[in-house]
Coordinates of C-alpha atoms in Angstrom, one line a residue:
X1 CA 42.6 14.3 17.9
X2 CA 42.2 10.7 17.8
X3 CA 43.1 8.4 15.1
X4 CA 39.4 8.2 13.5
X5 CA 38.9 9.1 9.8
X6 CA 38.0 13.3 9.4
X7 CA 35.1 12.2 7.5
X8 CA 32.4 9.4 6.8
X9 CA 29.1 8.7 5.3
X10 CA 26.0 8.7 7.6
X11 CA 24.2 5.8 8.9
X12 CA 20.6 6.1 8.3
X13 CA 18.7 7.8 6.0
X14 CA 17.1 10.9 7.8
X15 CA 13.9 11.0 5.8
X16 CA 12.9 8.0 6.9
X17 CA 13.0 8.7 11.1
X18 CA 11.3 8.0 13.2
X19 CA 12.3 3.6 13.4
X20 CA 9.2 3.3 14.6
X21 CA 6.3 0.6 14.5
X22 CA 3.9 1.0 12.4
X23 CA 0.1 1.7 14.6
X24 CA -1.9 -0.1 11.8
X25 CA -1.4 -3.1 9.4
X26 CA -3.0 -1.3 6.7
X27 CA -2.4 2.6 6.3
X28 CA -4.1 5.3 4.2
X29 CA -2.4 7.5 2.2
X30 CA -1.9 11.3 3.6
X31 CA -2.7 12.6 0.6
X32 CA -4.3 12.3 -2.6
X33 CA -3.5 13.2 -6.4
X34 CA -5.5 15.9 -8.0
X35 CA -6.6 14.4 -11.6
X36 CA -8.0 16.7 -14.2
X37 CA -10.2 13.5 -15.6
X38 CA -14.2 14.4 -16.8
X39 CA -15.5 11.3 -15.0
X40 CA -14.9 10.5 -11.5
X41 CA -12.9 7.5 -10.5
X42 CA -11.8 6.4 -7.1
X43 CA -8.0 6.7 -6.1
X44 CA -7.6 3.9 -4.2
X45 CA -7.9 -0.2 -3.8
X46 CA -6.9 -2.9 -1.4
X47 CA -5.0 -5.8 -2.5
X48 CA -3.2 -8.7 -0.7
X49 CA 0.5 -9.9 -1.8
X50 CA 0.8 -13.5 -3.2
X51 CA 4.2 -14.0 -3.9
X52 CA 6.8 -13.1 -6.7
X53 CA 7.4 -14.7 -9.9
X54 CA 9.0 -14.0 -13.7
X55 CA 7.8 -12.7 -16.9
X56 CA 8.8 -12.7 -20.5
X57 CA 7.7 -9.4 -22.2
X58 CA 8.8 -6.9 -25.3
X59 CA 10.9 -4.4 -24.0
X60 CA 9.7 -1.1 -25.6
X61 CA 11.7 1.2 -24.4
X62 CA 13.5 2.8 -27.5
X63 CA 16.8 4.0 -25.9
X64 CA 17.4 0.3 -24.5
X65 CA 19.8 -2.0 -26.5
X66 CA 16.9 -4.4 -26.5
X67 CA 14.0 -2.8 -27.8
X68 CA 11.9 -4.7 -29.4
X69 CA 13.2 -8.1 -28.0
X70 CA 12.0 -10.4 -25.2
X71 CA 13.3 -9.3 -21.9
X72 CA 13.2 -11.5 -18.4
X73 CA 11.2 -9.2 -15.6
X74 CA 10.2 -9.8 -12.2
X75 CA 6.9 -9.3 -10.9
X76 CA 5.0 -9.5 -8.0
X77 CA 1.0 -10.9 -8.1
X78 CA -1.7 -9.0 -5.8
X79 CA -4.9 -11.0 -5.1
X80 CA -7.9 -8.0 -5.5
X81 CA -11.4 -9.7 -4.7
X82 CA -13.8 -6.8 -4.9
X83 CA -14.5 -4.4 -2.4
X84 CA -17.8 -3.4 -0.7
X85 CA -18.4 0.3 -0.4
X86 CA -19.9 1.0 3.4
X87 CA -20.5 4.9 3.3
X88 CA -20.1 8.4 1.7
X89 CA -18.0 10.9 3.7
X90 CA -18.0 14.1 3.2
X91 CA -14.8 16.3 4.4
X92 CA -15.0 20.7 4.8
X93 CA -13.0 22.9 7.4
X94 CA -14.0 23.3 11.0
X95 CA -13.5 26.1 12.8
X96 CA -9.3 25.5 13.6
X97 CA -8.9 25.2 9.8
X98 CA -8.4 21.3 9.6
X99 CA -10.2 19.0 7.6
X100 CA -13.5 17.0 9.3
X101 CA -16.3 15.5 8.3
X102 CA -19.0 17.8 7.7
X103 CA -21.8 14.5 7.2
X104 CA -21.8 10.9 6.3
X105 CA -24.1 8.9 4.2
X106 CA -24.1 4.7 5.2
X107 CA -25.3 2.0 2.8
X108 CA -27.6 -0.5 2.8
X109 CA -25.5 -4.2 2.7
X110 CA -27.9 -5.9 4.8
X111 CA -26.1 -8.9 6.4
X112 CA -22.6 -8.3 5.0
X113 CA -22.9 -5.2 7.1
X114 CA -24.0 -6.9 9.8
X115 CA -21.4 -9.3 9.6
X116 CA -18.8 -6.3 9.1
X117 CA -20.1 -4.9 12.4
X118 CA -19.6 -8.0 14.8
X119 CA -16.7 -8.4 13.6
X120 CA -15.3 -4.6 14.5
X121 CA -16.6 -3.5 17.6
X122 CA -15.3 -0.2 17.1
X123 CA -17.0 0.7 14.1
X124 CA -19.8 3.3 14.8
X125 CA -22.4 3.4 12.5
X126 CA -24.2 6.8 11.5
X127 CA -27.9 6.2 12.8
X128 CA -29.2 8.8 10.3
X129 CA -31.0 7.6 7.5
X130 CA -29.8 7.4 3.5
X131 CA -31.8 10.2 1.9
X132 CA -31.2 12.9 4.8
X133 CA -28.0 11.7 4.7
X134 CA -27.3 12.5 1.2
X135 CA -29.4 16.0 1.7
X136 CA -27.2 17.5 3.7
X137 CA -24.1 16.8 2.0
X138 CA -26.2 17.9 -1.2
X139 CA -27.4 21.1 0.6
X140 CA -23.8 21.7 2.2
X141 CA -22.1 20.8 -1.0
X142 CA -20.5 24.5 -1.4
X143 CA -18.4 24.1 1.8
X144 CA -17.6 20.3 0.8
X145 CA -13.6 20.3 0.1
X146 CA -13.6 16.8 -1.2
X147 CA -15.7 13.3 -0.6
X148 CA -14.1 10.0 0.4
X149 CA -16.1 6.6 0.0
X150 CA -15.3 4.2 3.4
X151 CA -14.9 0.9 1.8
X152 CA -13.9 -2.9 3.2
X153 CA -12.1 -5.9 2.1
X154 CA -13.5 -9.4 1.9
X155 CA -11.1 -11.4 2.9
X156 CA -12.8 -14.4 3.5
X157 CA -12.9 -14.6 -0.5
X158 CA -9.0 -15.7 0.1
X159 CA -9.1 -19.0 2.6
X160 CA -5.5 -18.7 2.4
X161 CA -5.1 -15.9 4.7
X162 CA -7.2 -17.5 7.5
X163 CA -8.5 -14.0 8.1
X164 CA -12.0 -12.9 8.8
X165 CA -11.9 -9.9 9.9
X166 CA -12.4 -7.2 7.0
X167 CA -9.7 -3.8 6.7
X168 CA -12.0 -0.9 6.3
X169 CA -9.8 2.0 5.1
X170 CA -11.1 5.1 2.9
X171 CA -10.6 6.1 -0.7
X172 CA -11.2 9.3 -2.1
X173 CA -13.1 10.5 -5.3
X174 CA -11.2 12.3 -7.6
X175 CA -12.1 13.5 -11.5
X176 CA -15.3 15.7 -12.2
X177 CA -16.5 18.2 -10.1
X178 CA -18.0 17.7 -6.5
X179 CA -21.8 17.3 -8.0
X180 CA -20.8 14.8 -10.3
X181 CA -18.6 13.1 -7.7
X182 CA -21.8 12.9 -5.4
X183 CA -23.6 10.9 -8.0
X184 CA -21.0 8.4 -8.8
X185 CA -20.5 7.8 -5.2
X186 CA -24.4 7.6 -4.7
X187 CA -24.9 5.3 -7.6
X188 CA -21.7 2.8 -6.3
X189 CA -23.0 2.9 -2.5
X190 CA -23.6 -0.4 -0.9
X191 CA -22.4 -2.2 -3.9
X192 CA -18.9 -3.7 -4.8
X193 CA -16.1 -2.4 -6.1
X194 CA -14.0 -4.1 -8.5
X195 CA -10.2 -3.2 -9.4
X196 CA -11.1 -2.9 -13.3
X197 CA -13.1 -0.2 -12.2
X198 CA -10.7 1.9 -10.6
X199 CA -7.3 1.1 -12.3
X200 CA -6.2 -0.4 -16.1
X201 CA -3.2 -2.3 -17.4
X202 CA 0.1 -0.4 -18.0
X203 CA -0.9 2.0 -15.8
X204 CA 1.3 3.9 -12.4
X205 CA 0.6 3.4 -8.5
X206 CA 1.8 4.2 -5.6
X207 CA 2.0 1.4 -3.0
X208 CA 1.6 2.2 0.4
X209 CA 2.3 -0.6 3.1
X210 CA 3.8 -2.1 5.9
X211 CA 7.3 -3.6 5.6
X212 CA 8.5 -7.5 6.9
X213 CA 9.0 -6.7 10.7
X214 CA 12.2 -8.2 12.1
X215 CA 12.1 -7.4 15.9
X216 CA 14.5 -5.3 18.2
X217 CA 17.6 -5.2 16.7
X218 CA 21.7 -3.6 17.0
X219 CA 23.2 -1.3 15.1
X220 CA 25.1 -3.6 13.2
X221 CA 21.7 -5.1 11.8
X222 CA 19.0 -1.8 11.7
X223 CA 22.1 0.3 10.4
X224 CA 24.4 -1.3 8.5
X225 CA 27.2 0.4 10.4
X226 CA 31.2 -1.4 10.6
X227 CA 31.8 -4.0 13.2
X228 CA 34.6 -2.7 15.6
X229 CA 37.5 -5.0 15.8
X230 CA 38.1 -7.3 17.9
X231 CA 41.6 -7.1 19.7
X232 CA 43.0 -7.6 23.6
X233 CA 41.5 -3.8 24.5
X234 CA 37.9 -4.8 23.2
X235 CA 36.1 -6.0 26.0
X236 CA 33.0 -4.2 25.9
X237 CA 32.0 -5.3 22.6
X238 CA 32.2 -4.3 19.0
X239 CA 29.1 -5.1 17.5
X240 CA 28.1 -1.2 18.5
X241 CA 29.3 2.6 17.4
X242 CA 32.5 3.5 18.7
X243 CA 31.6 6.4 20.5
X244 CA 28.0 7.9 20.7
X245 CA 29.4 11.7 21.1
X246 CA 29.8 14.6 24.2
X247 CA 28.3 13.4 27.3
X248 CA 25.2 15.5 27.6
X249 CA 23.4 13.3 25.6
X250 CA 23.2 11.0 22.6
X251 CA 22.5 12.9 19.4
X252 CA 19.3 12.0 17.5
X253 CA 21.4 11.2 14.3
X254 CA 23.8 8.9 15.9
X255 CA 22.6 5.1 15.1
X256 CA 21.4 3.4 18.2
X257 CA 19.4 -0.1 18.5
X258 CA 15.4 -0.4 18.5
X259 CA 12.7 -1.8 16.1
X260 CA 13.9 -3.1 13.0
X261 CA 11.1 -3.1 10.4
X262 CA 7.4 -3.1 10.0
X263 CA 7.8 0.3 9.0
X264 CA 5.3 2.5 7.2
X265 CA 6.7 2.8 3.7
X266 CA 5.6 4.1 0.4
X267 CA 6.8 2.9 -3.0
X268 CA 6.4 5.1 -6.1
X269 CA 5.6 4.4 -9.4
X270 CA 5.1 0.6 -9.5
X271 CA 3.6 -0.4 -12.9
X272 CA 0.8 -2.7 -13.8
X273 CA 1.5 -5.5 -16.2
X274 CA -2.1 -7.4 -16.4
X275 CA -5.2 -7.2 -14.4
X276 CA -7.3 -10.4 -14.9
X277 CA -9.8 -13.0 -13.2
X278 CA -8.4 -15.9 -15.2
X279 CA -6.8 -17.7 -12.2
X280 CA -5.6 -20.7 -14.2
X281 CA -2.7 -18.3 -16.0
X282 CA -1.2 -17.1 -12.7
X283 CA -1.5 -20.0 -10.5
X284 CA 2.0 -21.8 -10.2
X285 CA 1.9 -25.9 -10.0
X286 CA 1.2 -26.6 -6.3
X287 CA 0.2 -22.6 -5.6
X288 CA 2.4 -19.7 -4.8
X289 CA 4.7 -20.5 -1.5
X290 CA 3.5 -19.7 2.2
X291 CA 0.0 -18.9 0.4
X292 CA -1.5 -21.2 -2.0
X293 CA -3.7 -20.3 -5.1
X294 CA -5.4 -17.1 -6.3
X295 CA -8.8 -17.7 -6.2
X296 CA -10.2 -14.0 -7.5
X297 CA -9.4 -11.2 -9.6
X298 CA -5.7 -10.3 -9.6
X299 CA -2.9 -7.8 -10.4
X300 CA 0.7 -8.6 -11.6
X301 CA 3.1 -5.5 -10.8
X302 CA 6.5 -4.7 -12.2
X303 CA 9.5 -5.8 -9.6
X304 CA 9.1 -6.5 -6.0
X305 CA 6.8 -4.8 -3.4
X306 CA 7.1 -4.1 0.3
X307 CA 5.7 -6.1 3.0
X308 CA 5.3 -10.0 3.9
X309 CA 3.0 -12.4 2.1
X310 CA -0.6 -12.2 3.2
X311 CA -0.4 -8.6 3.8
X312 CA -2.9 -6.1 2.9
X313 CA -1.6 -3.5 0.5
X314 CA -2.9 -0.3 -0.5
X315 CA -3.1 1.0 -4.1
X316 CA -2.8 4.3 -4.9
X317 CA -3.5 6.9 -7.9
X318 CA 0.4 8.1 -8.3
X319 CA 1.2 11.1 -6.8
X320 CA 4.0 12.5 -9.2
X321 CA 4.2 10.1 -11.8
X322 CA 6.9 10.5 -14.6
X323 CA 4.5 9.5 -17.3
X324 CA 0.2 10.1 -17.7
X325 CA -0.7 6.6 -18.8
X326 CA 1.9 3.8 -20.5
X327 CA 0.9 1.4 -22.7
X328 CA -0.2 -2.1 -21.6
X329 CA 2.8 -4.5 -21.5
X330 CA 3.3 -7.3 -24.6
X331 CA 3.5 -10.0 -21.8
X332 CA 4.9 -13.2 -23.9
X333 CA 4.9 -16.1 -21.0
X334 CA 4.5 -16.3 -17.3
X335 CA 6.0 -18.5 -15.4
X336 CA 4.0 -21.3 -13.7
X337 CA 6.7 -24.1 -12.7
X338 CA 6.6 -24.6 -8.9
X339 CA 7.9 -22.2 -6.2
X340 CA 8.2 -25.1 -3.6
X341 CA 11.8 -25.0 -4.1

């Protein structure tokens, strides 16, 4: 035996292979929460990270040596501008037992759909008309497992992005029972979609996203793993793993170089401190950094979130929250002095 140590901690956390890049900027959740709630809601919005800053609020946790006093927090500030809701989808089992959609109902947006469908080629369009749309998912509504609405951003309502084309992802209807989920998607389809009308202050999400991409990079960097040293027998480097095990091939667990970020990631639990369209409360002196001012409705979130600035973020109902619904924050000041450094 050689003189290595008989034991060490892995490299790498396994529940987070494969290292892989991400296939979309924006991804939708694999799942959804099931919410016992009388009216429906949707589960979902799209928002676009601004930047981070501080807040003063009451601590109100009762078990903290601070309760009832101000406490420093920092927060990160989503741009929301509302969404436009394209279609109705309705989703039963085929024949191989997997989820498909059994018919799809398209609004009318006129030229914003127009404008939504030069600029993604790929979209296809269902060429069947609203009301025999809606009648067969209303005649077909007993083999209906659950209904999502297909909804797109606006981000031309943000000229700091420089982004015209819209993200069109889907968001399911949860709350209620199918019928009464078919109305509130009928009455909300080929209108806008605010976030006050899908989530409220103090309350839990899950934040699904894409995180900062930093290239193709060693082991040293994508693992975190110990530099060799560097004496006379060296010469074939140290910035690697000192042995990469038997010869028939490199185990999947041993750390090896490749992509490095923009991952897939989801972060649970993330509460909201304010929703609010009063941009002159938010808006740092000289705007937020690498961004510039909030122009519409936005969100401030407890701590940091995942991803660069300018990317598209999705907002989820939580999926195992530790608490049903927290009180709205006593937010006491916000910080506006200038990012620029």
């Amino acid at each position: 035996m050689g003189h290595r140590k008989l034991s060490s901690p892995r490299r790498g956390s396994s529940g987070l292979r494969p290292r892989k890049r991400s296939r979309e900027l924006l991804p939708s959740p694999r799942s959804f929460p099931v919410l016992n709630l009388q009216n429906p809601v949707p589960l979902g919005f799209v928002g676009y990270k601004v930047g981070m800053t501080h807040v003063f609020m009451v601590d109100e946790n009762k078990s903290s040596s601070t309760y009832g006093k101000e406490i420093y927090v920092p927060v990160t500030v989503l741009e929301t501008p509302p969404l436009n809701v394209l279609a109705i989808r309705a989703y039963g089992l085929d024949s191989k037992g997997e989820h498909s959609v059994i018919a799809e109902a398209w609004g009318d947006l006129g030229s914003q759909l127009n404008y939504i469908q030069r600029r993604i080629k790929t979209l296809k369009l269902s060429n069947e008309k609203l009301a025999p749309a809606l009648e067969k998912i209303k005649s077909s509504i007993e083999s209906v497992s659950f209904l999502r609405l297909l909804i797109s951003t606006q981000p031309y309502l943000i000229p700091s992005l420089g982004k015209k084309t819209p993200d069109i992802v889907e968001v399911q209807i949860g709350g209620g029972d199918l019928k009464s989920q078919l109305q509130y998607a009928e009455k909300i389809l080929g209108k806008t979609l605010s976030v006050t009308d899908v989530f409220k202050e103090g309350q839990l999400v899950d934040i699904i996203g894409v995180t900062k991409g930093h290239g193709f990079q060693g082991v040293i960097k994508r693992y975190g793993v110990q530099e060799l040293p560097r004496w006379h027998k060296h010469r074939k480097g140290s910035r690697k793993v000192g042995t990469k095990g038997p010869s028939l091939g490199t185990p999947s667990y041993v750390p090896q170089p490749g992509q490095t970020g923009y991952h897939r990631r989801t972060e649970y639990n993330k509460r909201i401190f304010k929703i609010s369209n009063d941009v002159n409360s938010i808006n740092p002196k000289g705007g937020f950094v690498r961004y510039g001012l909030v122009r519409n409705s936005y969100m401030i979130i407890e701590g940091s979130t995942i991803g660069a600035i300018k990317r598209p973020l999705y907002l989820r109902y939580p999926i195992r929250p530790y608490a049903a619904q927290l009180p709205s924050p006593r937010i006491t000041y916000v910080d506006l002095n200038s990012k620029q450094g």
